[in-house]
XYZ file of C-alpha atoms in Angstrom:
651
model
C 112.586 105.737 93.049
C 109.442 103.809 92.064
C 108.078 104.662 88.652
C 104.476 105.208 87.605
C 102.506 101.974 87.957
C 105.287 100.070 89.705
C 104.477 98.088 92.822
C 107.223 97.604 95.408
C 107.368 95.320 98.413
C 109.502 96.477 101.326
C 110.019 95.384 104.900
C 110.403 97.729 107.821
C 108.623 99.181 110.824
C 105.807 101.724 110.727
C 105.416 103.936 113.770
C 102.775 106.643 114.313
C 103.780 109.745 116.220
C 102.346 113.163 117.107
C 102.389 115.526 114.165
C 103.908 118.959 114.605
C 103.757 121.981 112.373
C 106.343 124.727 112.178
C 105.855 127.785 114.406
C 103.045 129.923 113.042
C 101.823 127.406 110.463
C 98.234 126.166 110.545
C 98.660 123.235 108.168
C 100.711 120.040 108.359
C 103.455 119.382 105.835
C 102.323 118.249 102.367
C 101.259 114.622 102.214
C 100.924 114.241 105.982
C 97.687 113.444 107.770
C 96.485 116.290 110.005
C 95.394 113.886 112.735
C 98.836 113.085 114.013
C 99.392 109.757 112.325
C 102.510 109.766 110.231
C 103.875 106.434 109.035
C 107.657 106.395 108.971
C 109.455 103.429 107.411
C 112.578 102.612 109.398
C 115.351 100.384 108.088
C 113.563 99.600 104.808
C 114.788 96.677 102.737
C 113.605 95.960 99.217
C 112.158 92.459 99.185
C 110.562 92.237 95.767
C 109.836 94.431 92.771
C 106.811 93.365 90.812
C 106.158 94.098 87.167
C 104.374 97.415 86.539
C 100.696 97.366 87.409
C 99.935 99.725 84.503
C 102.604 99.053 81.848
C 101.169 101.547 79.352
C 101.357 104.440 81.826
C 104.828 103.441 82.916
C 106.059 103.421 79.337
C 104.305 106.695 78.514
C 105.713 108.452 81.558
C 109.242 107.288 80.866
C 108.994 108.240 77.195
C 107.608 111.697 78.010
C 110.456 112.416 80.398
C 113.010 111.344 77.808
C 111.467 113.520 75.098
C 111.171 116.507 77.448
C 114.834 116.156 78.408
C 115.905 115.991 74.760
C 113.667 118.783 73.495
C 114.244 121.307 76.277
C 117.799 120.576 77.375
C 119.254 120.385 80.884
C 118.410 123.992 81.821
C 114.700 124.074 80.988
C 113.798 120.373 81.209
C 113.163 120.519 85.006
C 110.743 123.441 84.565
C 109.042 121.780 81.592
C 108.685 118.535 83.560
C 107.153 120.441 86.472
C 104.675 122.260 84.233
C 103.676 119.262 82.114
C 103.831 116.392 84.616
C 103.629 118.171 87.962
C 106.988 116.758 89.112
C 109.088 119.444 90.820
C 111.790 117.098 92.143
C 114.467 118.297 89.709
C 113.654 122.006 89.994
C 116.202 124.288 91.616
C 114.937 124.948 95.176
C 115.728 128.642 94.731
C 113.432 128.790 91.713
C 110.658 127.099 93.708
C 111.170 129.717 96.434
C 110.932 132.443 93.786
C 107.603 131.046 92.560
C 106.443 130.968 96.195
C 107.301 134.537 97.212
C 105.959 135.962 93.945
C 102.575 134.287 94.335
C 102.990 132.217 91.163
C 103.510 128.783 92.729
C 100.104 127.709 91.414
C 101.649 127.551 87.944
C 103.715 124.556 89.055
C 100.649 122.609 90.205
C 98.833 120.601 87.559
C 95.344 122.126 87.607
C 92.613 123.615 85.454
C 94.793 125.156 82.759
C 96.608 121.873 82.157
C 93.473 119.744 82.116
C 91.430 122.215 80.050
C 94.072 122.494 77.350
C 94.601 118.745 77.193
C 90.853 118.161 76.975
C 90.560 120.793 74.250
C 93.342 119.170 72.255
C 91.652 115.786 72.599
C 88.248 117.219 71.640
C 89.631 118.851 68.490
C 91.369 115.638 67.462
C 88.221 113.563 68.015
C 86.028 116.096 66.230
C 88.350 116.016 63.218
C 88.056 112.234 63.307
C 84.260 112.556 63.039
C 83.330 111.639 66.621
C 79.915 112.573 68.027
C 79.648 114.806 71.138
C 79.043 111.752 73.330
C 82.022 109.944 71.817
C 84.135 113.072 72.259
C 83.137 113.362 75.913
C 83.892 109.686 76.483
C 87.285 109.970 74.811
C 88.213 113.115 76.726
C 87.079 111.508 79.985
C 89.261 108.453 79.450
C 92.353 110.332 78.300
C 92.115 112.980 81.025
C 91.729 110.150 83.543
C 94.909 108.591 82.185
C 96.663 111.956 82.533
C 95.530 112.204 86.159
C 96.914 108.719 86.818
C 100.137 109.751 85.098
C 100.803 112.969 87.028
C 99.341 111.873 90.381
C 96.104 112.440 92.255
C 96.880 115.744 93.924
C 93.805 117.735 94.923
C 94.248 120.395 92.229
C 94.374 117.970 89.300
C 91.565 115.765 90.641
C 89.391 118.837 91.216
C 90.051 120.029 87.666
C 89.287 116.600 86.216
C 86.002 116.225 88.122
C 84.848 119.706 87.091
C 85.803 119.076 83.474
C 83.997 115.736 83.374
C 80.834 117.313 84.795
C 80.874 120.057 82.154
C 81.656 117.634 79.313
C 78.798 115.274 80.108
C 76.356 118.099 80.804
C 77.066 119.524 77.362
C 76.889 116.089 75.760
C 73.430 115.742 77.313
C 72.572 119.295 76.200
C 72.029 120.398 79.791
C 72.932 123.743 81.285
C 75.200 123.534 84.295
C 75.912 126.002 87.101
C 79.618 126.627 87.820
C 78.858 126.598 91.541
C 77.137 123.223 91.229
C 80.170 121.820 89.420
C 82.503 123.349 92.033
C 80.488 121.840 94.882
C 80.139 118.477 93.156
C 83.911 118.231 92.710
C 84.449 119.001 96.406
C 81.869 116.418 97.501
C 83.340 113.714 95.261
C 86.905 114.318 96.443
C 85.912 114.373 100.115
C 83.808 111.240 99.690
C 86.897 109.557 98.250
C 89.478 111.101 100.603
C 87.814 112.817 103.596
C 91.110 113.999 105.089
C 91.726 116.206 102.046
C 89.554 118.751 103.842
C 92.640 119.526 105.940
C 95.090 119.413 103.030
C 96.512 122.786 102.047
C 96.554 121.914 98.349
C 92.843 121.042 98.458
C 91.916 124.273 100.223
C 94.030 126.456 97.930
C 92.669 124.776 94.803
C 89.027 125.297 95.711
C 89.690 128.778 97.093
C 91.221 129.891 93.798
C 88.226 128.649 91.797
C 85.857 130.166 94.346
C 87.587 133.520 93.968
C 87.320 133.176 90.211
C 83.577 132.499 90.355
C 82.834 135.323 92.794
C 85.157 138.096 91.664
C 85.915 137.665 87.973
C 82.629 139.208 86.827
C 82.783 142.305 89.073
C 86.462 142.894 88.251
C 85.783 142.533 84.526
C 82.926 145.046 84.729
C 85.065 147.417 86.799
C 87.774 147.266 84.127
C 85.171 148.098 81.488
C 85.620 144.938 79.451
C 81.853 144.377 79.038
C 80.780 147.893 78.119
C 80.796 147.488 74.336
C 81.425 144.680 71.878
C 84.927 144.514 70.444
C 85.025 144.964 66.669
C 88.635 145.750 65.806
C 91.571 143.349 66.358
C 93.198 145.726 68.840
C 89.976 145.847 70.848
C 89.734 142.071 70.846
C 93.306 141.771 72.097
C 92.598 144.353 74.787
C 89.440 142.516 75.804
C 91.403 139.267 75.992
C 94.127 140.834 78.138
C 91.556 142.480 80.397
C 89.742 139.188 80.859
C 92.997 137.456 81.723
C 93.849 140.177 84.233
C 90.428 139.852 85.853
C 90.702 136.064 86.058
C 94.191 135.995 87.567
C 93.349 138.770 90.030
C 90.170 136.994 91.123
C 91.904 133.637 91.566
C 94.786 135.238 93.490
C 92.372 137.113 95.749
C 90.549 133.882 96.500
C 93.699 132.238 97.831
C 94.918 135.210 99.893
C 92.978 134.378 103.100
C 94.136 130.756 102.935
C 97.739 131.749 102.297
C 97.677 134.234 105.155
C 96.148 131.697 107.542
C 98.514 128.905 106.521
C 101.804 130.790 106.355
C 101.241 134.032 108.271
C 102.272 136.084 105.241
C 101.048 136.925 101.766
C 102.819 137.752 98.518
C 101.389 141.015 97.116
C 103.728 140.745 94.125
C 101.414 138.083 92.737
C 98.863 140.713 91.724
C 101.467 142.433 89.547
C 103.297 139.370 88.280
C 100.435 136.978 87.533
C 98.985 139.078 84.679
C 102.341 138.635 82.909
C 103.323 135.163 84.134
C 99.986 133.487 83.411
C 99.939 134.472 79.696
C 103.525 133.247 79.354
C 102.503 130.011 81.021
C 99.353 129.836 78.896
C 101.466 130.150 75.753
C 104.305 127.872 76.839
C 102.108 124.986 77.987
C 100.267 124.359 74.685
C 103.436 124.955 72.680
C 105.223 122.314 74.763
C 102.389 119.793 74.413
C 102.119 120.419 70.673
C 105.885 120.002 70.309
C 105.748 116.662 72.114
C 102.746 115.569 70.046
C 104.558 116.459 66.809
C 107.629 114.642 68.092
C 105.576 111.525 68.821
C 104.156 111.625 65.283
C 107.603 112.052 63.763
C 106.819 115.528 62.395
C 110.233 117.095 62.952
C 109.406 120.075 60.732
C 106.773 121.021 63.314
C 108.392 119.630 66.466
C 111.586 121.666 66.086
C 110.024 125.153 65.757
C 107.383 124.369 68.382
C 110.059 123.171 70.828
C 112.110 126.319 70.296
C 109.057 128.533 70.742
C 108.064 126.689 73.918
C 111.623 126.860 75.265
C 111.759 130.609 74.608
C 108.449 131.166 76.387
C 109.359 129.001 79.373
C 112.781 130.652 79.548
C 111.112 134.066 79.744
C 108.787 132.784 82.474
C 111.701 131.374 84.467
C 113.743 134.566 84.113
C 110.788 136.756 85.085
C 109.959 134.750 88.206
C 113.620 134.481 89.271
C 114.116 138.234 88.810
C 110.950 139.111 90.699
C 111.643 136.542 93.408
C 114.885 138.282 94.346
C 113.013 141.572 94.778
C 109.573 140.598 96.065
C 108.859 141.238 99.734
C 106.239 139.308 101.606
C 103.737 141.091 103.808
C 102.803 140.000 107.307
C 99.344 141.331 108.240
C 98.940 142.864 111.681
C 96.062 142.194 114.107
C 93.966 145.107 112.837
C 94.325 143.879 109.272
C 93.184 140.399 110.285
C 90.098 141.945 111.902
C 89.418 144.128 108.890
C 89.808 141.177 106.522
C 87.378 139.073 108.528
C 84.943 141.979 108.584
C 85.149 142.448 104.833
C 84.346 138.779 104.320
C 81.309 139.058 106.600
C 80.094 142.209 104.868
C 80.565 140.586 101.471
C 78.559 137.575 102.615
C 75.717 139.792 103.845
C 75.793 141.849 100.636
C 75.635 138.740 98.482
C 72.667 137.591 100.558
C 70.945 140.876 99.703
C 70.388 142.043 103.288
C 71.036 145.785 103.642
C 70.283 145.759 107.375
C 72.793 142.979 108.054
C 75.348 144.761 105.913
C 74.941 148.003 107.858
C 75.144 146.255 111.233
C 78.262 144.360 110.209
C 79.918 147.558 108.972
C 79.265 149.190 112.355
C 80.608 146.122 114.170
C 83.754 146.108 112.020
C 84.371 149.794 112.701
C 83.993 149.201 116.436
C 86.363 146.245 116.337
C 88.976 148.333 114.537
C 88.699 151.102 117.139
C 89.102 148.608 119.982
C 92.108 146.993 118.318
C 93.791 150.324 117.510
C 96.398 150.350 120.249
C 100.041 151.197 120.268
C 102.520 148.562 119.183
C 103.559 146.207 121.931
C 107.255 146.590 122.640
C 108.861 143.232 121.933
C 110.972 141.494 124.525
C 113.983 139.258 124.091
C 112.962 135.904 122.666
C 115.045 132.900 121.627
C 113.590 130.192 119.370
C 115.153 126.776 118.785
C 113.697 125.686 115.466
C 112.876 122.020 115.002
C 115.313 121.238 112.173
C 115.962 117.614 113.061
C 119.505 116.565 113.934
C 121.119 119.992 113.892
C 120.971 123.503 115.304
C 119.130 126.611 114.161
C 118.594 129.209 116.881
C 116.804 132.496 116.168
C 117.238 135.404 118.567
C 114.646 138.207 118.478
C 115.840 141.290 120.370
C 113.854 144.057 122.091
C 114.958 146.600 119.474
C 113.447 144.485 116.679
C 116.726 143.043 115.378
C 117.201 139.344 114.644
C 120.231 137.052 114.910
C 120.585 133.508 113.651
C 123.009 131.100 115.297
C 123.541 128.183 112.900
C 121.056 127.315 110.173
C 120.322 123.617 110.455
C 121.367 120.588 108.424
C 121.320 119.759 104.734
C 120.661 116.469 102.987
C 120.113 115.261 99.407
C 116.431 116.242 99.640
C 116.963 119.868 100.692
C 118.189 121.911 103.605
C 116.696 123.323 106.775
C 117.474 126.893 105.747
C 115.058 126.753 102.841
C 112.594 124.315 104.405
C 112.331 125.658 107.971
C 114.355 128.798 108.713
C 113.277 131.056 105.835
C 109.548 130.227 106.143
C 109.748 130.929 109.871
C 111.476 134.280 109.307
C 108.828 135.268 106.758
C 106.023 134.392 109.162
C 107.647 136.583 111.799
C 108.071 139.450 109.340
C 111.873 139.372 109.566
C 113.347 141.197 106.575
C 117.018 141.139 107.569
C 119.411 139.368 109.935
C 121.924 141.480 111.816
C 124.209 138.549 112.652
C 124.449 135.082 111.165
C 126.824 133.209 113.454
C 127.995 129.778 112.330
C 129.509 128.061 115.342
C 131.588 125.583 113.298
C 131.547 124.109 109.782
C 129.699 120.834 110.406
C 126.911 120.226 107.906
C 124.249 119.863 110.607
C 124.939 123.453 111.659
C 125.725 125.293 108.415
C 123.930 123.157 105.814
C 121.073 125.659 105.568
C 123.164 128.820 105.830
C 123.629 129.310 102.081
C 119.859 129.248 101.543
C 119.399 131.822 104.291
C 121.969 134.151 102.729
C 120.292 133.775 99.345
C 116.801 134.218 100.768
C 117.166 137.234 103.045
C 119.537 140.075 103.790
C 122.347 139.137 106.176
C 124.402 142.100 107.389
C 127.234 140.331 109.238
C 128.489 136.775 109.281
C 130.502 135.604 112.259
C 132.616 132.447 112.397
C 135.054 130.998 114.879
C 137.879 130.319 112.468
C 138.974 131.836 109.168
C 135.837 131.953 107.054
C 135.972 129.396 104.253
C 136.985 126.231 106.119
C 135.112 123.211 104.793
C 132.703 122.585 101.928
C 129.615 124.064 103.662
C 131.499 127.313 104.225
C 132.586 127.382 100.592
C 128.949 127.076 99.531
C 128.065 129.842 101.952
C 130.777 132.023 100.453
C 129.369 131.384 96.986
C 125.879 132.291 98.187
C 127.088 135.712 99.297
C 127.116 136.774 95.660
C 123.339 136.311 95.405
C 122.578 139.375 97.536
C 124.410 142.170 99.241
C 127.385 140.344 100.746
C 127.421 140.201 104.549
C 130.493 141.476 106.311
C 132.610 138.480 107.374
C 133.950 138.605 110.939
C 136.177 136.105 112.761
C 134.981 135.827 116.362
C 137.321 135.025 119.235
C 137.219 134.983 123.025
C 136.998 138.437 124.665
C 134.958 139.898 121.785
C 131.768 141.596 122.919
C 128.775 142.138 120.648
C 125.840 144.364 121.522
C 122.282 144.449 120.281
C 120.389 147.184 122.023
C 120.264 146.323 125.714
C 121.514 142.753 125.200
C 125.229 141.953 125.389
C 126.820 138.894 123.811
C 130.266 137.881 125.055
C 132.301 135.496 122.923
C 133.872 132.971 125.327
C 135.396 130.591 122.793
C 137.398 129.902 120.636
C 140.483 131.557 122.084
C 143.045 133.376 119.949
C 145.183 130.231 119.985
C 142.352 128.190 118.475
C 141.666 130.823 115.829
C 145.329 131.059 114.823
C 145.739 127.287 114.392
C 145.413 125.889 110.882
C 142.231 123.770 111.040
C 143.583 121.306 108.482
C 146.654 120.461 110.583
C 145.013 120.699 114.018
C 144.658 117.172 115.493
C 141.968 118.322 117.916
C 138.308 117.660 117.023
C 136.837 120.631 115.108
C 133.800 120.593 117.393
C 136.026 121.914 120.186
C 136.564 125.128 118.178
C 132.844 125.988 118.225
C 131.821 129.547 118.952
C 130.468 129.856 122.511
C 128.309 132.878 123.353
C 127.085 134.175 126.708
C 124.186 136.588 126.239
C 122.842 138.754 129.056
C 119.825 141.010 129.510
C 118.552 141.906 132.971
C 118.081 138.697 134.945
C 118.242 136.551 131.819
C 121.500 134.863 130.839
C 121.819 132.412 127.961
C 124.822 130.195 127.176
C 125.084 128.875 123.601
C 127.744 126.186 123.296
C 127.689 124.872 119.719
C 129.181 121.376 119.646
C 131.876 121.710 122.309
C 132.672 118.700 124.468
C 134.588 118.061 127.678
C 137.989 119.481 126.508
C 136.580 122.900 125.585
C 134.281 122.856 128.602
C 137.323 122.280 130.847
C 139.085 125.267 129.237
C 136.070 127.461 129.931
C 135.847 126.298 133.547
C 139.536 127.072 134.129
C 139.322 130.482 132.485
C 135.950 131.745 133.704
C 134.802 129.694 136.693
C 131.525 130.959 138.135
C 131.272 133.637 135.437
C 129.787 130.894 133.269
C 126.576 130.926 135.267
C 123.466 131.108 133.085
C 119.851 130.281 133.748
C 119.354 128.834 130.278
C 121.816 126.494 128.566
C 121.970 125.205 125.030
C 123.270 121.686 125.682
C 126.470 121.124 123.721
C 126.703 118.673 120.811
C 123.012 117.756 120.938
C 123.370 116.169 124.364
C 126.168 113.775 123.459
C 127.825 111.575 126.064
C 131.004 113.647 125.997
C 129.382 117.047 126.516
C 127.669 118.745 129.465
C 130.288 117.469 131.902
C 129.599 117.559 135.623
C 132.324 120.157 136.293
C 130.978 122.412 133.557
C 127.372 122.153 134.731
C 128.443 122.849 138.317
C 129.703 126.259 137.150
C 126.840 127.078 134.783
C 124.088 125.891 137.153
C 121.309 126.144 134.543
C 117.676 126.070 135.564
C 116.702 124.901 132.081
C 118.527 123.314 129.157
C 117.481 122.935 125.530
C 118.647 119.960 123.474
C 118.310 120.435 119.716
C 118.120 116.900 118.394
C 116.466 114.835 115.680
C 113.914 112.148 116.348
C 115.375 108.637 116.386
C 118.747 109.938 115.280
C 121.474 107.401 114.570
C 123.836 108.944 117.151
C 121.630 108.118 120.126
C 121.433 111.777 121.190
C 120.730 112.888 123.801
C 122.777 110.341 125.714
C 121.337 109.107 129.036
C 124.575 110.072 130.830
C 124.279 113.691 129.662
C 120.623 113.784 130.695
C 121.531 112.354 134.090
C 124.167 115.050 134.634
C 121.653 117.749 133.708
C 119.167 116.211 136.104
C 121.773 116.196 138.868
C 121.929 120.018 138.763
C 118.104 120.199 138.622
C 118.024 121.595 135.090
C 114.717 121.063 133.343
C 115.421 119.565 129.917
C 113.490 120.659 126.819
C 114.020 118.570 123.679
C 113.111 119.511 120.115
C 112.604 115.860 119.181
C 109.727 115.689 121.651
C 108.460 119.264 121.845
C 109.158 120.565 118.362
C 110.338 124.155 118.144
C 110.962 125.722 121.552
C 110.697 129.398 122.472
C 112.277 131.031 125.522
C 111.146 134.525 126.489
C 112.974 136.786 128.896
C 110.698 138.101 131.659
C 111.461 140.161 134.783
C 111.464 136.877 136.715
C 113.800 135.093 134.297
C 113.296 132.715 131.414
C 109.897 131.313 130.456
C 109.962 128.388 128.011
C 107.230 126.812 125.928
C 106.762 124.760 122.790
C 105.735 126.928 119.857
C 104.612 123.994 117.747
C 100.991 122.963 117.238
C 100.002 119.412 118.095
C 97.133 117.900 116.150
C 96.566 115.043 118.579
């Protein structure tokens, strides 16, 4: 990977394409333009590596990483690197998820606390050296700018730096400055530099948190009684300090709640309880870590050792607290009435701040009327099937009329993460799914079960169905290990003639047969794809055939055994639309009106193959592809299946 300040020359092909978000999300992925122009580098080849453009920063960054690794050890070094340098690449994905669901993810983003402490440390050092206020401001400006260049120009750190610089130079000029003016100036400067940051989630969250702090910290502090009388005794001072910290963290968390709810469809109420404990731990661990590294750089081992141990203890407590809370913290999905109430509260607050009693009263009446109009009985859900856009792999979520949820396969995994953590779990949270009745892994290929372990760790799975003895293959072994993270799901081997029921929906297992299940997979010469679990689900006039990765041999077995009983209006095309699946004889029996192909964009296998698409076209099946449509939802109606793309297009 390129280091700080390095300049690389590569050759390849850049291609823009429509940008899609995940179902229910209002923001594009991090680092992606919201206007549908994503540059992908295909077939890159390194042509030349130039010398570092900023050698000092490159050396400093490399040295810092080495000292962090040595001082904090392999267990805590990733967390320390994330907190000090803003680099989360080495962090355990499960720990990142824990920070997310507990509402403490902001601690991993370099922001105001980092910049303020660093500037304070610099100011003290310069003051001890006899610098004037102007010299101190100039020194802090330069060194904070170097820190921003070192950790990257994410919106949160740039916002913090701009606000700090404005305050520093205002004080150096002996001018009073309004926090709102500084807040607005930082936003204007960032947007003048990078206008598209207006649509960046990190930008919005960063400014929302500071906005919440400016609006709510004072009222919350007064409500807690922290300003009623001056503190004289040490205990009172400590209490005042803790109360102020509680007010600040609560205000900042409240400021980000509307953005979080709009972006993800869920909020983490645990943040209000956890932040008052996590933020002080972070506030203690961060300066201890910086001081330890500073002492290390100066060769003061007598100081560096104790400071490192104190910082490691504090960061270890923070990590343990967040991990413990993350395994127990539910997320809350607001209903329609809550959305209306929240919008009304914001309007009332705006009118109140403007000092208009008449507007406030009218808005209160309007909000009450809106709540009455929206107070209707819950809409009974139907049967819905969602093919998540997980790239080259399968992840199919089934939502049943009785409120239960199944997951058939969980998407692929790669060195940069897995679809279970990146796509499936966020989708389930947005839908308010708290448990999965059945996780069915059709076969042990990595593009189908790579994300299953993350799903088992991240939500409750009651039963886990597999076509052969559970434990075949490395992905299954990882899934078995993940069962220890939560209440272990009941493992079930599925075979032909099994029938599963979920309310009014029946699911018949058509394959593998008992002979397939009994055969040792390690000695079986047949392709393992042919042992995929095949399900036929029925509800009213809606029939759905899920085929895993079976090809022509297994399809021929099904045709011989079941004939016209295979008929289904909606087909999941086998093996991602490969050339050797969706045979003409098989399709003649199924006679689908629609087929879904779960496939990755520009995949190296050439899926879906033109021959498979031609055979689907010959039976007049309308083909829906995740590589072109994103996530696809099929809803059962009295007239049959109705399909649509659930993914937002920005262009």
